[in-house]
Coordinates of C-alpha atoms in Angstrom, one line a residue:
X688 CA -3.1 9.9 -23.6
X689 CA -4.0 9.4 -27.2
X690 CA -0.3 9.4 -28.1
X691 CA 0.5 6.9 -25.4
X692 CA 2.6 9.4 -23.5
X693 CA 0.6 9.5 -20.3
X694 CA -1.5 6.9 -18.3
X695 CA -5.3 7.2 -18.5
X696 CA -7.3 7.5 -15.3
X697 CA -7.9 4.1 -13.6
X698 CA -11.7 4.2 -14.2
X699 CA -11.4 4.7 -17.9
X700 CA -10.6 1.1 -19.0
X701 CA -13.9 -0.3 -17.5
X702 CA -15.8 2.5 -19.2
X703 CA -14.2 1.7 -22.6
X704 CA -15.0 -2.0 -22.2
X705 CA -18.6 -1.1 -21.5
X706 CA -18.8 1.3 -24.4
X707 CA -17.2 -1.0 -27.0
X708 CA -18.3 -4.4 -25.6
X709 CA -14.8 -5.6 -25.5
X710 CA -15.2 -8.0 -22.5
X711 CA -12.4 -6.6 -20.3
X712 CA -9.7 -6.2 -23.0
X713 CA -9.1 -2.5 -22.1
X714 CA -8.8 -3.4 -18.4
X715 CA -6.3 -6.2 -19.2
X716 CA -4.2 -3.8 -21.3
X717 CA -4.3 -1.2 -18.5
X718 CA -3.0 -3.7 -16.0
X719 CA -0.1 -4.5 -18.3
X720 CA 0.7 -0.8 -18.8
X721 CA 0.7 -0.3 -15.0
X722 CA 3.1 -3.1 -14.4
X723 CA 5.6 -1.6 -16.9
X724 CA 6.0 1.4 -14.7
X725 CA 7.6 -0.7 -11.9
X726 CA 10.8 -2.7 -11.5
X727 CA 10.6 -6.5 -12.0
X728 CA 10.3 -7.5 -8.3
X729 CA 7.4 -5.1 -7.8
X730 CA 5.6 -6.5 -10.8
X731 CA 5.8 -9.9 -9.3
X732 CA 4.5 -8.5 -6.0
X733 CA 1.6 -6.8 -7.7
X734 CA 0.6 -9.9 -9.6
X735 CA 0.5 -12.0 -6.4
X736 CA -1.1 -9.1 -4.4
X737 CA -4.1 -9.2 -6.9
X738 CA -4.5 -13.0 -6.1
X739 CA -4.1 -12.7 -2.4
X740 CA -7.0 -13.5 0.0
X741 CA -5.0 -12.2 3.0
X742 CA -2.5 -9.4 3.2
X743 CA -0.3 -8.4 6.2
X744 CA 2.0 -5.4 5.9
X745 CA 4.5 -3.6 8.2
X746 CA 5.4 0.0 7.3
X747 CA 8.3 1.7 8.9
X748 CA 8.6 5.1 7.2
X749 CA 5.7 5.9 4.8
X750 CA 2.1 5.0 4.5
X751 CA 1.7 1.7 2.5
X752 CA 0.7 2.3 -1.1
X753 CA -2.6 0.5 -0.7
X754 CA -3.6 3.0 2.0
X755 CA -2.4 6.2 0.5
X756 CA -4.6 9.1 -0.6
X757 CA -4.0 10.4 -4.1
X758 CA -2.4 13.6 -2.8
X759 CA -0.1 11.8 -0.3
X760 CA 1.0 9.4 -3.0
X761 CA 1.8 12.4 -5.3
X762 CA 3.9 14.1 -2.6
X763 CA 5.7 10.8 -1.8
X764 CA 6.6 10.2 -5.4
X765 CA 7.9 13.8 -5.7
X766 CA 10.0 13.4 -2.6
X767 CA 11.4 10.0 -3.7
X768 CA 12.7 11.3 -7.0
X769 CA 13.4 15.0 -7.2
X770 CA 14.2 14.7 -10.9
X771 CA 10.9 13.1 -11.8
X772 CA 8.8 15.2 -14.3
X773 CA 5.3 16.1 -13.4
X774 CA 4.1 13.7 -16.1
X775 CA 6.1 10.8 -14.6
X776 CA 4.7 11.6 -11.1
X777 CA 1.1 11.5 -12.4
X778 CA 1.8 8.2 -14.2
X779 CA 2.9 6.7 -10.9
X780 CA 0.0 8.2 -9.0
X781 CA -2.5 6.8 -11.5
X782 CA -0.8 3.4 -11.3
X783 CA -1.0 3.4 -7.5
X784 CA -4.7 4.3 -7.5
X785 CA -5.3 1.5 -10.0
X786 CA -3.5 -0.9 -7.6
X787 CA -5.9 0.2 -4.8
X788 CA -8.9 -0.4 -7.1
X789 CA -7.9 -4.0 -7.6
X790 CA -8.3 -4.6 -3.9
X791 CA -11.6 -2.7 -3.7
X792 CA -12.9 -5.5 -5.9
X793 CA -11.9 -8.1 -3.2
X794 CA -14.5 -7.5 -0.5
X795 CA -13.7 -10.7 1.3
X796 CA -10.0 -10.1 1.6
X797 CA -8.5 -10.1 5.1
X798 CA -6.2 -7.1 5.3
X799 CA -3.9 -6.0 8.2
X800 CA -1.3 -3.3 8.7
X801 CA 1.1 -2.3 11.4
X802 CA 2.4 1.2 11.1
X803 CA 5.4 2.5 13.0
X804 CA 4.7 5.7 14.8
X805 CA 7.1 7.4 12.4
X806 CA 4.7 6.8 9.5
X807 CA 2.0 8.7 11.4
X808 CA 4.2 11.7 12.3
X809 CA 6.3 12.0 9.1
X810 CA 4.6 14.7 7.1
X811 CA 4.3 14.8 3.3
X812 CA 2.9 17.8 1.5
X813 CA 1.9 19.9 4.5
X814 CA -0.9 19.7 7.1
X815 CA -3.9 19.4 4.8
X816 CA -2.4 16.5 2.9
X817 CA -1.5 14.7 6.2
X818 CA -4.9 15.5 7.7
X819 CA -6.7 13.8 4.8
X820 CA -4.3 10.8 4.9
X821 CA -4.7 10.4 8.7
X822 CA -8.5 10.6 8.4
X823 CA -8.3 7.7 5.9
X824 CA -6.1 5.6 8.3
X825 CA -8.5 6.2 11.2
X826 CA -11.4 4.9 9.1
X827 CA -9.4 1.7 8.4
X828 CA -8.3 1.0 12.0
X829 CA -11.0 -1.6 12.4
X830 CA -13.5 -2.5 9.7
X831 CA -15.1 -6.0 8.8
X832 CA -12.1 -6.7 6.5
X833 CA -9.3 -4.5 7.7
X834 CA -7.2 -4.1 10.9
X835 CA -4.7 -1.3 11.4
X836 CA -2.4 -0.9 14.4
X837 CA 0.2 1.7 15.3
X838 CA 3.5 0.6 16.8
X839 CA 4.5 3.4 19.2
X840 CA 8.1 4.5 19.7
X841 CA 7.8 3.3 23.3
X842 CA 7.8 -0.3 21.9
X843 CA 11.5 0.1 21.2
X844 CA 13.5 -1.6 18.4
X845 CA 12.3 -4.5 16.4
X846 CA 13.6 -6.9 13.7
X847 CA 11.8 -5.3 10.7
X848 CA 13.0 -1.7 11.2
X849 CA 15.3 -1.9 8.2
X850 CA 12.5 -2.0 5.7
X851 CA 8.9 -2.7 4.9
X852 CA 7.4 -6.2 4.9
X853 CA 4.4 -7.6 3.1
X854 CA 3.0 -11.1 3.7
X855 CA 0.6 -12.5 1.1
X856 CA -1.6 -15.6 1.5
X857 CA -2.9 -16.8 -1.9
X858 CA -6.1 -18.6 -2.7
X859 CA -4.5 -22.0 -2.4
X860 CA -3.0 -21.2 1.0
X861 CA 0.5 -20.6 -0.3
X862 CA 2.3 -17.8 1.7
X863 CA 4.9 -15.5 0.3
X864 CA 6.9 -12.6 1.8
X865 CA 8.1 -9.4 0.1
X866 CA 10.9 -7.4 1.7
X867 CA 11.1 -3.9 0.5
X868 CA 14.0 -1.4 0.8
X869 CA 14.2 2.1 -0.6
X870 CA 14.7 1.2 -4.2
X871 CA 14.7 -2.6 -4.2
X872 CA 12.4 -5.5 -3.3
X873 CA 12.9 -9.2 -2.7
X874 CA 10.2 -11.8 -3.1
X875 CA 10.6 -14.8 -0.7
X876 CA 8.5 -17.7 -1.8
X877 CA 9.8 -20.5 0.4
X878 CA 7.8 -21.6 3.5
X879 CA 10.7 -21.1 5.9
X880 CA 10.9 -17.4 5.1
X881 CA 7.1 -17.0 5.2
X882 CA 6.9 -18.7 8.6
X883 CA 9.8 -16.5 10.0
X884 CA 8.2 -13.3 8.8
X885 CA 4.7 -14.3 10.0
X886 CA 6.1 -14.9 13.5
X887 CA 7.8 -11.4 13.3
X888 CA 4.4 -9.9 12.3
X889 CA 2.5 -11.6 15.1
X890 CA 5.1 -10.4 17.6
X891 CA 4.8 -6.8 16.4
X892 CA 1.0 -7.1 16.4
X893 CA 1.2 -8.1 20.1
X894 CA 3.4 -5.1 20.9
X895 CA 1.3 -2.6 18.9
X896 CA -1.6 -0.6 20.0
X897 CA -5.1 -2.1 19.6
X898 CA -7.1 -0.9 16.7
X899 CA -9.2 1.3 19.0
X900 CA -6.2 2.8 20.7
X901 CA -4.5 3.2 17.3
X902 CA -7.5 5.3 16.1
X903 CA -7.3 7.5 19.2
X904 CA -3.5 7.9 18.8
X905 CA -3.8 8.9 15.1
X906 CA -6.6 11.3 16.0
X907 CA -4.4 13.0 18.6
X908 CA -1.6 13.4 16.0
X909 CA -4.0 14.8 13.5
X910 CA -5.4 17.3 16.0
X911 CA -1.8 18.6 16.5
X912 CA -1.4 19.4 12.9
X913 CA -1.1 23.2 12.2

C-alpha cells in the first residue's frame, strides 16, 4: 500500500482524515483511485450513483454489486477473469466495498432490486459463500429504504434478459438508465430511454414475487444448500 501497488481498505481514508485533520482529502483521493479501476462508462455510472436519491436495478445473472458480500464479490471477480492476479482481485473487492459504503451514507435513498431466479440459484464459491450472500438478500427484501423482489422462472421471458439494468433518479429529478453487458456498459441520459426502461422495470415488478414471498423463496433455496 505504501508503494501505491495495492488499494487501502475502504475505512482507512476517513481514519487518515481524522488523524491528520485533512478535511476529507484522503477520502476524495480514495474515490479517484477507485474510479481508475473501472472502464469509463462505469466511472460515469458510479459518479451518478453517488448522487442518486432513487436507484432501481434489474439483475439477470449475478447479485448486483451494491448487494454483494465481500466473499461473493471476490469469487465473482475470480470467475470473471481467470487471469486476474490475487492482488488485482483484492483491489476490485476493495473498490466494490467502498462503492457500497457510499450508499450506506445515504440513509434516505429509495433503493429497489429485481433479481432473476438465476441470480439466487447460481452459486459462487460454494455453499458457505452463497449462504452468507442469500442471508444478506433476505435481510434486504423489505426495509424502510430497500425493496427486493425475485422474478421466478415461471414468469417466462422478458425484455431485459440480455443484460442488467440500473435506473438512477438524481437529486434534481433527472433520470438516467445504465445498460450493462458482460464487459461493457452504456449510459442513456435522454428522457425517452429513461421512460422506456422505467416502464420495463414497473412491468417486471408487477410480475415478480412480493418482498415477503421473495424472502421465503430465497430462504427455501438457502435451506437446500449442501
